[in-house]
Short mmCIF file of C-alpha atoms and ligand atoms in Angstrom, two decimals:
data_model
loop_
_atom_site.label_atom_id
_atom_site.label_comp_id
_atom_site.label_asym_id
_atom_site.label_seq_id
_atom_site.Cartn_x
_atom_site.Cartn_y
_atom_site.Cartn_z
CA MET A 1 0.00 0.00 0.00
CA LYS A 2 1.31 3.45 -0.86
CA PHE A 3 0.77 5.84 2.03
CA SER A 4 0.17 9.58 1.66
CA HIS A 5 2.02 10.24 4.95
CA ASP A 6 4.07 8.54 7.68
CA VAL A 7 1.86 9.88 10.47
CA ILE A 8 -1.61 11.44 10.63
CA VAL A 9 -2.25 13.53 13.76
CA ILE A 10 -5.83 14.54 14.57
CA GLY A 11 -6.20 17.65 16.75
CA ALA A 12 -3.84 20.63 17.08
CA GLY A 13 -3.88 21.18 20.86
CA ALA A 14 -0.87 20.66 23.12
CA ALA A 15 -0.87 16.90 22.46
CA GLY A 16 -1.25 16.94 18.69
CA LEU A 17 1.11 19.87 18.11
CA THR A 18 3.88 18.17 20.09
CA ALA A 19 3.40 14.83 18.36
CA ALA A 20 3.24 16.32 14.85
CA GLY A 21 6.14 18.74 15.43
CA GLY A 22 8.19 15.96 17.03
CA VAL A 23 7.95 13.48 14.16
CA ALA A 24 8.39 16.21 11.52
CA LEU A 25 11.63 17.45 13.12
CA PHE A 26 13.01 13.93 12.55
CA GLY A 27 12.05 14.21 8.88
CA LEU A 28 8.88 12.09 8.86
CA LYS A 29 6.02 13.14 6.60
CA ALA A 30 3.30 14.28 9.00
CA VAL A 31 -0.13 15.78 8.47
CA LEU A 32 -1.95 17.59 11.27
CA VAL A 33 -5.72 17.99 11.04
CA GLU A 34 -7.56 20.62 13.09
CA ALA A 35 -11.31 21.17 12.99
CA HIS A 36 -11.42 24.42 14.91
CA LYS A 37 -8.56 26.59 16.25
CA MET A 38 -4.83 25.86 16.28
CA GLY A 39 -3.63 25.58 19.88
CA GLY A 40 -6.77 23.82 21.06
CA GLU A 41 -8.28 24.40 24.48
CA CYS A 42 -5.23 25.54 26.42
CA LEU A 43 -4.56 28.53 24.19
CA ASN A 44 -8.11 29.51 23.29
CA THR A 45 -10.42 28.60 26.17
CA GLY A 46 -8.27 27.10 28.96
CA CYS A 47 -4.92 27.83 30.55
CA VAL A 48 -4.04 31.05 28.74
CA PRO A 49 -7.29 33.03 29.19
CA SER A 50 -7.76 31.71 32.74
CA LYS A 51 -4.24 32.69 33.81
CA ALA A 52 -4.60 36.09 32.13
CA LEU A 53 -7.82 36.67 34.09
CA ILE A 54 -6.09 35.55 37.30
CA SER A 55 -3.26 38.04 36.76
CA ALA A 56 -5.73 40.93 36.34
CA ALA A 57 -7.52 39.75 39.48
CA ARG A 58 -4.24 39.64 41.41
CA ARG A 59 -3.60 43.29 40.56
CA ALA A 60 -7.04 44.18 41.89
CA ALA A 61 -6.49 42.20 45.09
CA GLU A 62 -3.09 43.78 45.69
CA ALA A 63 -4.56 47.28 45.34
CA ARG A 64 -7.44 46.44 47.67
CA THR A 65 -4.98 46.28 50.57
CA ARG A 66 -4.40 50.00 50.29
CA THR A 67 -1.38 50.43 52.51
CA ARG A 68 1.20 47.72 52.85
CA HIS A 69 4.90 47.85 53.69
CA GLY A 70 4.62 51.64 53.92
CA VAL A 71 3.33 51.94 50.36
CA THR A 72 -0.20 53.17 49.63
CA LEU A 73 -1.91 52.19 46.39
CA ALA A 74 -4.97 53.77 44.83
CA ALA A 75 -8.16 51.70 45.17
CA PRO A 76 -8.59 49.43 42.13
CA GLN A 77 -10.86 50.61 39.35
CA ILE A 78 -11.92 47.58 37.43
CA GLU A 79 -13.24 47.75 33.91
CA TRP A 80 -14.30 44.41 32.54
CA SER A 81 -13.66 45.60 28.97
CA GLY A 82 -9.99 46.13 29.89
CA VAL A 83 -9.74 42.72 31.55
CA HIS A 84 -11.40 41.17 28.50
CA GLU A 85 -8.90 42.92 26.22
CA HIS A 86 -5.97 41.73 28.35
CA ILE A 87 -7.24 38.12 28.16
CA HIS A 88 -7.59 38.22 24.38
CA ARG A 89 -4.26 39.99 23.92
CA ALA A 90 -2.55 37.19 25.86
CA ILE A 91 -4.15 34.65 23.51
CA ALA A 92 -3.12 36.68 20.45
CA ASP A 93 0.46 37.04 21.74
CA ILE A 94 0.85 33.27 22.19
CA GLU A 95 -1.04 32.30 18.99
CA PRO A 96 2.06 32.41 16.72
CA HIS A 97 3.68 29.60 18.81
CA ASP A 98 0.86 27.28 17.82
CA SER A 99 0.17 28.64 14.34
CA ALA A 100 -0.16 26.62 11.14
CA GLU A 101 2.70 28.69 9.66
CA ARG A 102 5.10 27.70 12.46
CA PHE A 103 4.28 24.02 12.11
CA GLU A 104 4.47 24.17 8.32
CA GLU A 105 7.97 25.59 8.71
CA MET A 106 8.84 22.51 10.78
CA GLY A 107 7.67 20.39 7.84
CA VAL A 108 4.16 19.48 9.01
CA GLU A 109 1.29 19.63 6.51
CA VAL A 110 -1.56 21.40 8.34
CA LEU A 111 -5.11 20.74 7.20
CA LYS A 112 -8.21 22.57 8.38
CA GLY A 113 -11.27 20.36 8.76
CA ARG A 114 -12.95 17.70 10.83
CA ALA A 115 -11.18 14.35 10.54
CA ARG A 116 -13.07 11.08 10.30
CA VAL A 117 -11.19 7.86 10.89
CA THR A 118 -12.26 5.48 8.12
CA GLY A 119 -9.88 2.59 8.72
CA ARG A 120 -6.84 1.40 10.66
CA GLN A 121 -4.61 3.46 8.39
CA SER A 122 -6.97 5.95 6.78
CA VAL A 123 -8.59 9.25 7.66
CA GLU A 124 -10.91 11.42 5.63
CA VAL A 125 -10.91 15.24 5.79
CA ALA A 126 -13.33 17.23 3.63
CA GLY A 127 -13.43 14.55 0.96
CA ARG A 128 -9.64 14.03 0.93
CA VAL A 129 -8.34 10.60 1.92
CA LEU A 130 -5.15 10.48 3.97
CA THR A 131 -3.30 7.25 4.64
CA ALA A 132 -0.45 6.45 7.02
CA PRO A 133 0.86 3.45 8.97
CA ARG A 134 0.45 5.45 12.20
CA ILE A 135 -2.49 7.59 13.35
CA VAL A 136 -2.28 9.72 16.49
CA VAL A 137 -5.64 10.80 17.93
CA ALA A 138 -5.33 14.01 20.01
CA THR A 139 -8.88 15.33 19.90
CA GLY A 140 -9.03 16.70 23.46
CA SER A 141 -12.06 17.04 25.70
CA ARG A 142 -15.02 19.31 26.29
CA PRO A 143 -16.78 20.50 29.45
CA ALA A 144 -18.98 17.81 30.99
CA ILE A 145 -22.59 18.97 31.27
CA PRO A 146 -24.19 17.52 34.42
CA PRO A 147 -27.78 16.29 34.50
CA ILE A 148 -29.32 19.38 36.16
CA GLU A 149 -33.09 19.69 35.85
CA GLY A 150 -34.09 22.81 33.90
CA LEU A 151 -30.61 23.41 32.46
CA GLU A 152 -31.93 23.52 28.91
CA ASP A 153 -34.01 26.58 29.81
CA VAL A 154 -31.31 28.76 31.39
CA PRO A 155 -28.21 30.32 29.86
CA TYR A 156 -25.06 28.83 31.31
CA LEU A 157 -21.34 29.33 30.98
CA THR A 158 -18.51 26.86 30.52
CA ASN A 159 -14.85 27.54 29.79
CA GLU A 160 -15.88 27.69 26.12
CA ASN A 161 -17.82 30.96 26.47
CA LEU A 162 -16.68 32.32 29.86
CA PHE A 163 -13.88 34.43 28.42
CA ASP A 164 -16.17 36.02 25.84
CA LEU A 165 -18.42 37.60 28.49
CA THR A 166 -19.05 41.23 27.64
CA GLU A 167 -19.84 42.20 31.22
CA LEU A 168 -18.61 41.19 34.66
CA PRO A 169 -21.13 38.84 36.33
CA GLU A 170 -22.87 40.41 39.30
CA HIS A 171 -23.18 37.06 41.06
CA LEU A 172 -21.40 34.08 39.56
CA LEU A 173 -22.56 30.70 40.80
CA ILE A 174 -19.98 28.03 40.03
CA ALA A 175 -20.99 24.37 40.02
CA GLY A 176 -17.77 22.49 40.80
CA GLY A 177 -14.95 23.09 43.27
CA GLY A 178 -12.12 21.52 41.30
CA ALA A 179 -9.07 23.44 40.07
CA ILE A 180 -10.97 25.33 37.35
CA GLY A 181 -13.89 26.21 39.65
CA MET A 182 -11.54 27.44 42.38
CA GLU A 183 -9.31 29.49 40.08
CA MET A 184 -12.29 31.19 38.46
CA ALA A 185 -14.04 31.70 41.82
CA GLN A 186 -11.13 33.66 43.25
CA GLY A 187 -10.49 35.47 39.96
CA PHE A 188 -14.05 36.74 39.52
CA ARG A 189 -14.42 37.54 43.23
CA ARG A 190 -11.29 39.69 43.13
CA LEU A 191 -12.58 41.46 40.02
CA GLY A 192 -15.75 42.38 41.88
CA SER A 193 -18.36 39.64 41.34
CA ALA A 194 -20.15 37.96 44.20
CA VAL A 195 -19.16 34.29 43.90
CA THR A 196 -20.72 31.09 45.25
CA VAL A 197 -19.07 27.72 44.72
CA VAL A 198 -21.32 24.67 45.01
CA GLU A 199 -19.48 21.38 45.43
CA PRO A 200 -20.83 18.11 46.87
CA GLY A 201 -17.45 16.55 47.72
CA PRO A 202 -14.13 17.86 48.97
CA LEU A 203 -12.75 20.94 47.18
CA MET A 204 -9.85 20.17 44.80
CA SER A 205 -10.19 16.50 45.68
CA ARG A 206 -6.96 15.39 43.95
CA ASP A 207 -4.87 17.65 46.22
CA ASP A 208 -3.67 17.40 49.81
CA PRO A 209 -6.63 18.41 52.03
CA GLU A 210 -4.38 20.29 54.45
CA SER A 211 -3.03 22.43 51.58
CA VAL A 212 -6.52 22.97 50.17
CA SER A 213 -7.82 24.14 53.55
CA VAL A 214 -5.29 27.04 53.47
CA VAL A 215 -6.55 28.33 50.14
CA ARG A 216 -10.17 27.76 51.08
CA SER A 217 -9.83 29.97 54.14
CA VAL A 218 -8.06 32.70 52.12
CA MET A 219 -10.85 32.62 49.55
CA GLN A 220 -13.51 32.71 52.26
CA ASP A 221 -11.83 35.75 53.77
CA GLU A 222 -11.95 37.38 50.35
CA GLY A 223 -15.71 36.75 50.22
CA VAL A 224 -16.14 33.54 48.18
CA VAL A 225 -19.07 31.55 49.55
CA PHE A 226 -18.75 27.75 49.60
CA VAL A 227 -21.87 25.61 49.66
CA GLN A 228 -21.65 21.87 50.12
CA GLY A 229 -24.13 20.14 47.84
CA LYS A 230 -25.12 19.55 44.26
CA VAL A 231 -26.99 21.88 41.93
CA ALA A 232 -30.07 19.72 41.35
CA ARG A 233 -32.39 22.09 39.51
CA VAL A 234 -32.22 25.55 37.94
CA ASP A 235 -34.99 28.00 36.99
CA ARG A 236 -35.08 31.34 35.31
CA HIS A 237 -36.21 34.18 37.55
CA GLY A 238 -36.45 37.35 35.47
CA ARG A 239 -32.87 38.07 34.44
CA SER A 240 -31.53 35.84 37.23
CA ILE A 241 -31.03 32.13 37.68
CA LEU A 242 -32.35 30.27 40.72
CA ALA A 243 -30.21 27.29 41.67
CA HIS A 244 -31.75 24.65 43.90
CA ILE A 245 -29.20 22.72 45.92
CA ASP A 246 -30.11 19.09 46.66
CA GLU A 247 -33.45 19.00 48.49
CA ARG A 248 -32.98 22.38 50.20
CA THR A 249 -36.00 24.66 50.07
CA GLU A 250 -34.10 27.94 49.71
CA ALA A 251 -32.60 28.52 46.29
CA ILE A 252 -29.50 30.59 45.47
CA GLU A 253 -30.15 33.50 43.13
CA ALA A 254 -27.32 34.32 40.74
CA SER A 255 -26.83 36.37 37.60
CA HIS A 256 -24.60 33.78 35.90
CA LEU A 257 -24.04 30.04 36.18
CA LEU A 258 -20.66 28.50 35.38
CA LEU A 259 -20.41 24.74 34.97
CA ALA A 260 -17.00 23.41 36.00
CA VAL A 261 -17.83 19.84 36.98
CA GLY A 262 -15.28 17.93 34.93
CA ARG A 263 -14.42 16.97 31.40
CA LYS A 264 -15.81 14.66 28.74
CA ALA A 265 -13.35 13.17 26.27
CA ASN A 266 -13.82 13.89 22.56
CA ALA A 267 -13.67 10.24 21.66
CA ASP A 268 -16.85 9.54 19.77
CA GLY A 269 -18.54 10.59 16.57
CA PHE A 270 -15.53 10.57 14.24
CA GLY A 271 -15.22 6.91 13.36
CA LEU A 272 -13.17 5.29 16.13
CA GLU A 273 -16.05 3.11 17.39
CA LYS A 274 -16.69 1.83 13.87
CA ILE A 275 -13.20 0.45 13.48
CA GLY A 276 -13.28 -1.19 16.93
CA VAL A 277 -11.23 1.23 19.08
CA ARG A 278 -12.07 0.32 22.68
CA MET A 279 -13.31 3.04 25.07
CA GLY A 280 -12.59 3.42 28.77
CA ASP A 281 -14.75 5.08 31.44
CA ASN A 282 -14.14 8.59 30.09
CA GLY A 283 -12.16 8.46 26.90
CA ILE A 284 -10.23 6.19 24.58
CA ALA A 285 -8.71 3.19 26.39
CA VAL A 286 -4.92 3.15 26.06
CA ASP A 287 -1.95 1.26 27.46
CA ALA A 288 1.16 2.79 29.04
CA ARG A 289 2.54 3.47 25.54
CA ARG A 290 -0.69 5.27 24.63
CA ARG A 291 -1.59 2.59 22.06
CA THR A 292 -5.29 2.01 21.53
CA SER A 293 -6.82 -1.43 21.02
CA VAL A 294 -6.33 -1.02 17.24
CA LYS A 295 -2.78 -1.59 15.95
CA GLY A 296 -1.08 1.56 14.70
CA ILE A 297 -3.51 3.98 16.35
CA TYR A 298 -2.40 5.99 19.39
CA ALA A 299 -4.50 8.29 21.61
CA ILE A 300 -2.85 11.04 23.67
CA GLY A 301 -3.85 13.91 25.93
CA ASP A 302 -7.35 14.78 27.06
CA CYS A 303 -9.16 12.45 24.62
CA ARG A 304 -7.95 9.27 26.30
CA ASP A 305 -9.01 7.91 29.64
CA GLY A 306 -6.63 9.35 32.25
CA PRO A 307 -5.28 12.57 33.77
CA ARG A 308 -5.77 15.80 31.81
CA LEU A 309 -3.41 18.78 31.80
CA THR A 310 -1.46 20.65 29.15
CA HIS A 311 1.95 19.39 30.24
CA ILE A 312 0.57 15.84 30.29
CA SER A 313 -0.67 16.29 26.71
CA GLY A 314 2.71 17.67 25.67
CA TYR A 315 4.60 14.86 27.41
CA GLU A 316 2.43 12.18 25.79
CA GLY A 317 2.88 13.91 22.41
CA SER A 318 6.66 13.75 22.64
CA ASN A 319 6.62 10.20 24.03
CA VAL A 320 4.51 8.88 21.19
CA ALA A 321 6.55 10.85 18.64
CA LEU A 322 9.69 9.22 20.04
CA GLU A 323 8.14 5.75 19.84
CA ILE A 324 7.06 6.31 16.23
CA VAL A 325 10.41 7.76 15.20
CA THR A 326 12.63 5.16 16.87
CA GLY A 327 10.34 2.14 16.64
CA LEU A 328 11.18 1.50 20.32
CA PRO A 329 8.52 1.24 23.06
CA THR A 330 8.23 4.37 25.24
CA LYS A 331 5.96 4.06 28.28
CA VAL A 332 4.69 7.10 30.13
CA ASP A 333 6.01 7.49 33.66
CA TYR A 334 3.92 9.60 36.03
CA THR A 335 5.81 8.99 39.28
CA ALA A 336 6.99 12.64 39.19
CA LEU A 337 3.87 14.24 37.71
CA PRO A 338 3.43 17.85 38.87
CA TRP A 339 0.28 19.96 38.84
CA VAL A 340 -0.59 23.42 40.08
CA THR A 341 -3.79 25.24 40.91
CA TYR A 342 -3.19 28.92 40.24
CA THR A 343 -5.15 30.35 43.15
CA GLU A 344 -3.41 32.72 45.52
CA PRO A 345 -1.79 31.12 47.42
CA GLU A 346 -1.02 28.49 44.76
CA VAL A 347 -1.47 24.82 45.51
CA ALA A 348 1.23 22.68 43.94
CA GLN A 349 1.69 18.93 43.96
CA ILE A 350 4.24 16.51 42.58
CA GLY A 351 4.12 12.74 42.91
CA LEU A 352 1.96 11.17 45.61
CA THR A 353 -0.11 13.10 48.14
CA GLU A 354 0.16 11.98 51.75
CA ASN A 355 -3.18 10.12 51.52
CA ASP A 356 -2.22 8.30 48.31
CA ALA A 357 1.21 7.44 49.69
CA ARG A 358 -0.30 5.97 52.88
CA GLU A 359 -2.73 3.93 50.81
CA GLU A 360 0.11 2.57 48.70
CA HIS A 361 2.90 2.21 51.26
CA GLY A 362 1.10 2.09 54.66
CA ASP A 363 3.12 2.73 57.80
CA ALA A 364 6.38 3.05 55.87
CA VAL A 365 5.35 6.63 55.01
CA SER A 366 6.54 9.66 56.97
CA VAL A 367 5.88 13.36 56.41
CA VAL A 368 8.15 16.37 56.91
CA LYS A 369 6.41 19.73 57.10
CA GLU A 370 7.95 23.19 56.86
CA ARG A 371 5.93 26.37 57.24
CA PHE A 372 6.51 29.60 55.32
CA ASP A 373 6.40 31.59 58.54
CA ASP A 374 9.88 30.23 59.22
CA ASN A 375 11.06 31.21 55.74
CA GLU A 376 12.89 34.52 55.77
CA ARG A 377 12.11 35.45 52.15
CA ALA A 378 8.41 34.91 52.93
CA ILE A 379 8.74 37.05 56.07
CA ALA A 380 10.47 39.85 54.11
CA ASP A 381 7.69 39.62 51.48
CA GLY A 382 5.07 39.85 54.24
CA ASP A 383 3.35 36.72 52.90
CA THR A 384 3.92 33.71 55.12
CA ARG A 385 0.73 31.81 54.32
CA GLY A 386 1.22 28.14 53.60
CA HIS A 387 3.58 25.24 53.99
CA LEU A 388 5.53 22.53 52.22
CA LYS A 389 4.86 18.86 53.00
CA MET A 390 7.37 16.27 51.85
CA VAL A 391 6.08 12.70 51.81
CA LEU A 392 8.82 10.11 52.28
CA LYS A 393 9.39 6.39 52.41
CA GLY A 394 12.60 6.21 54.39
CA LYS A 395 14.66 8.96 52.78
CA LYS A 396 13.04 8.50 49.35
CA VAL A 397 10.71 11.30 48.29
CA LEU A 398 7.35 9.98 47.09
CA GLY A 399 5.64 13.33 46.71
CA VAL A 400 5.53 16.97 47.76
CA SER A 401 2.57 19.25 48.37
CA ILE A 402 3.12 22.99 48.65
CA VAL A 403 0.67 25.77 49.35
CA GLY A 404 2.02 29.31 49.26
CA LYS A 405 3.07 32.19 47.04
CA ASN A 406 4.44 30.88 43.71
CA ALA A 407 4.30 27.31 45.06
CA GLY A 408 4.26 25.96 41.50
CA GLU A 409 7.76 27.30 40.92
CA LEU A 410 9.16 25.29 43.83
CA LEU A 411 8.39 21.84 42.43
CA LEU A 412 11.15 21.36 39.89
CA PRO A 413 13.97 20.18 42.23
CA PHE A 414 11.66 17.44 43.52
CA THR A 415 11.41 15.98 40.00
CA GLN A 416 15.04 15.01 40.45
CA SER A 417 14.52 13.72 44.01
CA ILE A 418 11.64 11.50 42.90
CA THR A 419 13.16 10.16 39.66
CA GLY A 420 16.76 10.08 40.89
CA LYS A 421 17.81 11.59 37.52
CA SER A 422 19.71 14.86 37.48
CA SER A 423 21.46 15.12 34.08
CA THR A 424 20.76 17.96 31.62
CA PHE A 425 19.04 15.37 29.45
CA ALA A 426 16.74 14.41 32.36
CA LEU A 427 15.97 18.08 33.02
CA GLY A 428 15.28 18.66 29.32
CA SER A 429 12.78 15.82 29.27
CA ALA A 430 11.24 16.36 32.75
CA ILE A 431 7.48 16.95 33.07
CA VAL A 432 7.16 20.55 34.22
CA SER A 433 3.86 22.16 35.24
CA TYR A 434 2.27 24.48 32.71
CA PRO A 435 2.31 27.46 32.86
CA THR A 436 5.26 28.14 35.15
CA ARG A 437 8.45 30.18 34.86
CA SER A 438 10.27 26.93 35.78
CA GLU A 439 9.64 25.78 32.21
CA ILE A 440 12.52 28.00 31.16
CA SER A 441 14.97 25.68 32.96
CA LYS A 442 13.65 22.71 31.01
CA ALA A 443 13.82 24.74 27.79
CA ALA A 444 17.48 25.62 28.36
CA ALA A 445 18.39 22.00 29.11
CA PHE A 446 16.49 20.83 26.03
CA SER A 447 18.22 23.42 23.85
CA ALA A 448 21.57 22.02 24.94
CA TRP A 449 20.54 18.62 23.58
CA GLU A 450 18.62 19.80 20.48
CA PRO A 451 21.50 19.62 17.97
CA THR A 452 22.28 16.06 19.09
CA VAL A 453 18.68 14.82 19.24
CA PHE A 454 17.73 16.29 15.84
CA GLY A 455 21.17 15.71 14.28
CA SER A 456 21.77 14.01 10.93
CA LEU A 457 22.41 10.54 12.37
CA PRO A 458 19.11 10.30 14.32
CA LYS A 459 17.33 11.63 11.22
CA LYS A 460 18.90 8.93 9.02
CA TYR A 461 17.88 6.30 11.56
CA ALA A 462 14.31 7.71 11.71
CA ALA A 463 14.11 7.64 7.88
CA LEU A 464 15.15 3.99 7.90
CA VAL A 465 12.54 3.06 10.53
CA ALA A 466 9.85 4.96 8.57
CA LYS A 467 10.80 3.23 5.30
CA LEU A 468 10.74 -0.21 6.95
CA ARG A 469 7.33 0.55 8.47
CA ARG A 470 5.89 1.67 5.13
CA THR A 471 7.17 -1.51 3.48
CA LEU A 472 5.97 -3.88 6.20
CA ALA A 473 2.63 -2.22 7.06
C1 FAD B 501 -10.39 26.86 32.22
C2 FAD B 501 -9.28 25.86 32.06
C3 FAD B 501 -8.04 26.14 32.59
C4 FAD B 501 -7.01 25.24 32.44
N1 FAD B 501 -5.80 25.55 32.97
C5 FAD B 501 -4.77 24.69 32.86
C6 FAD B 501 -3.51 25.02 33.39
O1 FAD B 501 -3.30 26.08 33.97
N2 FAD B 501 -2.50 24.13 33.25
C7 FAD B 501 -2.68 22.93 32.60
O2 FAD B 501 -1.74 22.15 32.52
N3 FAD B 501 -3.89 22.59 32.08
C8 FAD B 501 -4.94 23.43 32.19
N4 FAD B 501 -6.14 23.11 31.64
C9 FAD B 501 -6.29 21.82 30.92
C10 FAD B 501 -5.75 21.94 29.48
O3 FAD B 501 -6.42 23.01 28.83
C11 FAD B 501 -5.96 20.63 28.70
O4 FAD B 501 -5.52 19.53 29.45
C12 FAD B 501 -5.19 20.65 27.38
O5 FAD B 501 -5.52 21.80 26.63
C13 FAD B 501 -5.50 19.41 26.55
O6 FAD B 501 -4.75 19.43 25.37
P1 FAD B 501 -5.07 18.38 24.21
O7 FAD B 501 -4.12 18.65 23.10
O8 FAD B 501 -5.11 17.01 24.77
O9 FAD B 501 -6.56 18.73 23.75
P2 FAD B 501 -7.16 20.08 23.14
O10 FAD B 501 -6.35 21.25 23.48
O11 FAD B 501 -8.59 20.07 23.51
O12 FAD B 501 -7.00 19.88 21.57
C14 FAD B 501 -7.79 19.00 20.83
C15 FAD B 501 -8.03 19.60 19.46
O13 FAD B 501 -8.61 18.60 18.63
C16 FAD B 501 -9.54 19.22 17.76
N5 FAD B 501 -10.46 18.18 17.28
C17 FAD B 501 -11.36 17.47 17.99
N6 FAD B 501 -11.96 16.57 17.20
C18 FAD B 501 -11.42 16.70 15.97
C19 FAD B 501 -11.61 16.04 14.73
N7 FAD B 501 -12.47 15.02 14.58
N8 FAD B 501 -10.89 16.46 13.65
C20 FAD B 501 -9.98 17.46 13.76
N9 FAD B 501 -9.76 18.11 14.92
C21 FAD B 501 -10.47 17.73 16.00
C22 FAD B 501 -10.19 20.28 18.64
O14 FAD B 501 -10.77 21.30 17.85
C23 FAD B 501 -9.00 20.76 19.47
O15 FAD B 501 -8.39 21.89 18.90
C24 FAD B 501 -7.22 24.00 31.76
C25 FAD B 501 -8.46 23.71 31.23
C26 FAD B 501 -9.50 24.64 31.38
C27 FAD B 501 -10.83 24.30 30.79
#
């Protein structure tokens, strides 16, 4: 069979861009298909707009404490149109990194259109048939819409339309107290909205409860209201929305409703089921190499069953690219997986939380805790909220949880402690939380290796593997 390409990548978010760019830099013929916007969720409706909103909110919060350290600031004057402009400028400034032009320069063919998988080695886009021995599915996820009675009759927000709001919500009711719900709750509260978070379980349930309790109390002090329960029913009430929590008689009246209750994988409706790709609980079922149940088809990032974050998508993209290029198995390794919730103070985690470590290793686990009120930089900054908890088995670090100012920037050294790898190559291929300034350290280490990794010898080897695959497939 003559193939049109070596690799077809579906979806141009963090996962697909990394996979397509990775194989193309080794000289493979790659095509990247995107139905909507280059950059996917992170750039357009996720990390970038949310962090831009958070930075505007931080300015407002800082100015609200009028006099601090002998310096008096003017009270904040918040104009939503300015915040909106800042959010969309941040997106526009980053757009070129993810643009079709940039990836075409790397040698990727970029196609606009919705891809439909028509066979184990074939994909159709707007009537054009593409064929390749390897297909990488990177179609991402969408906001999960919970079964709330009356939802079809009220306007609601998700991350897909939140950043297009033309006015600041008077009272934002957020269903869901996960990372997204918490970040947006503090952000909108600081910008002047009344905010209520409704969550039936623990807030930020993946994180260390002791760390979460610090941020919860800060947010409560700032005026965020937390309600334990589930939004069961919603009604329209003039221009407002009435949210009924569980069986409670008194409803909460809000001007806007934001749904932040989780994600649903984009795994169906584009042909995978028809060719027998197996599904998991929430997404495409994959093994540790991100192979699906159908030979030659991989699934990476948010669309497969498993954890969802930009740096995870990027990591899986480069892992799968490496496997395709070298022909050697590359399993994902999440023992040193970091993640950060960008509230203030930030909550940052790498590896196992104390609870998870105790479940896995029982009494062998010990915890060391240091508080920022003993840290002299924190004292000089006048911000000593928070702590660092190191979870150990003997002297081996299993995980670290930090809550405090810029906590996300403090994780990187623990990648080395957990993996035991400290070379420049290890740093260049470490999983680093997105978006953090720490990524610059990884970038520098990677740059040091770039000429070697993408040198002529590896490219010749990759060409040989690709030729063999085309002949044998
Ligand atoms: C509000 C918010 C804040 C977030 N903040 C952070 C953060 O700070 N840090 C972090 O690490 N993560 C964050 N995330 C999560 C992060 O956005 C996702 O994990 C990440 O974007 C997933 O990347 P992906 O490439 O797997 O999928 P996506 O970025 O969703 O890309 C998938 C692409 O596939 C395209 N597509 C789908 N189906 C087809 C098809 N059939 N044909 C062609 N194209 C198709 C889609 O249009 C999309 O562009 C946040 C998410 C939200 C919602």
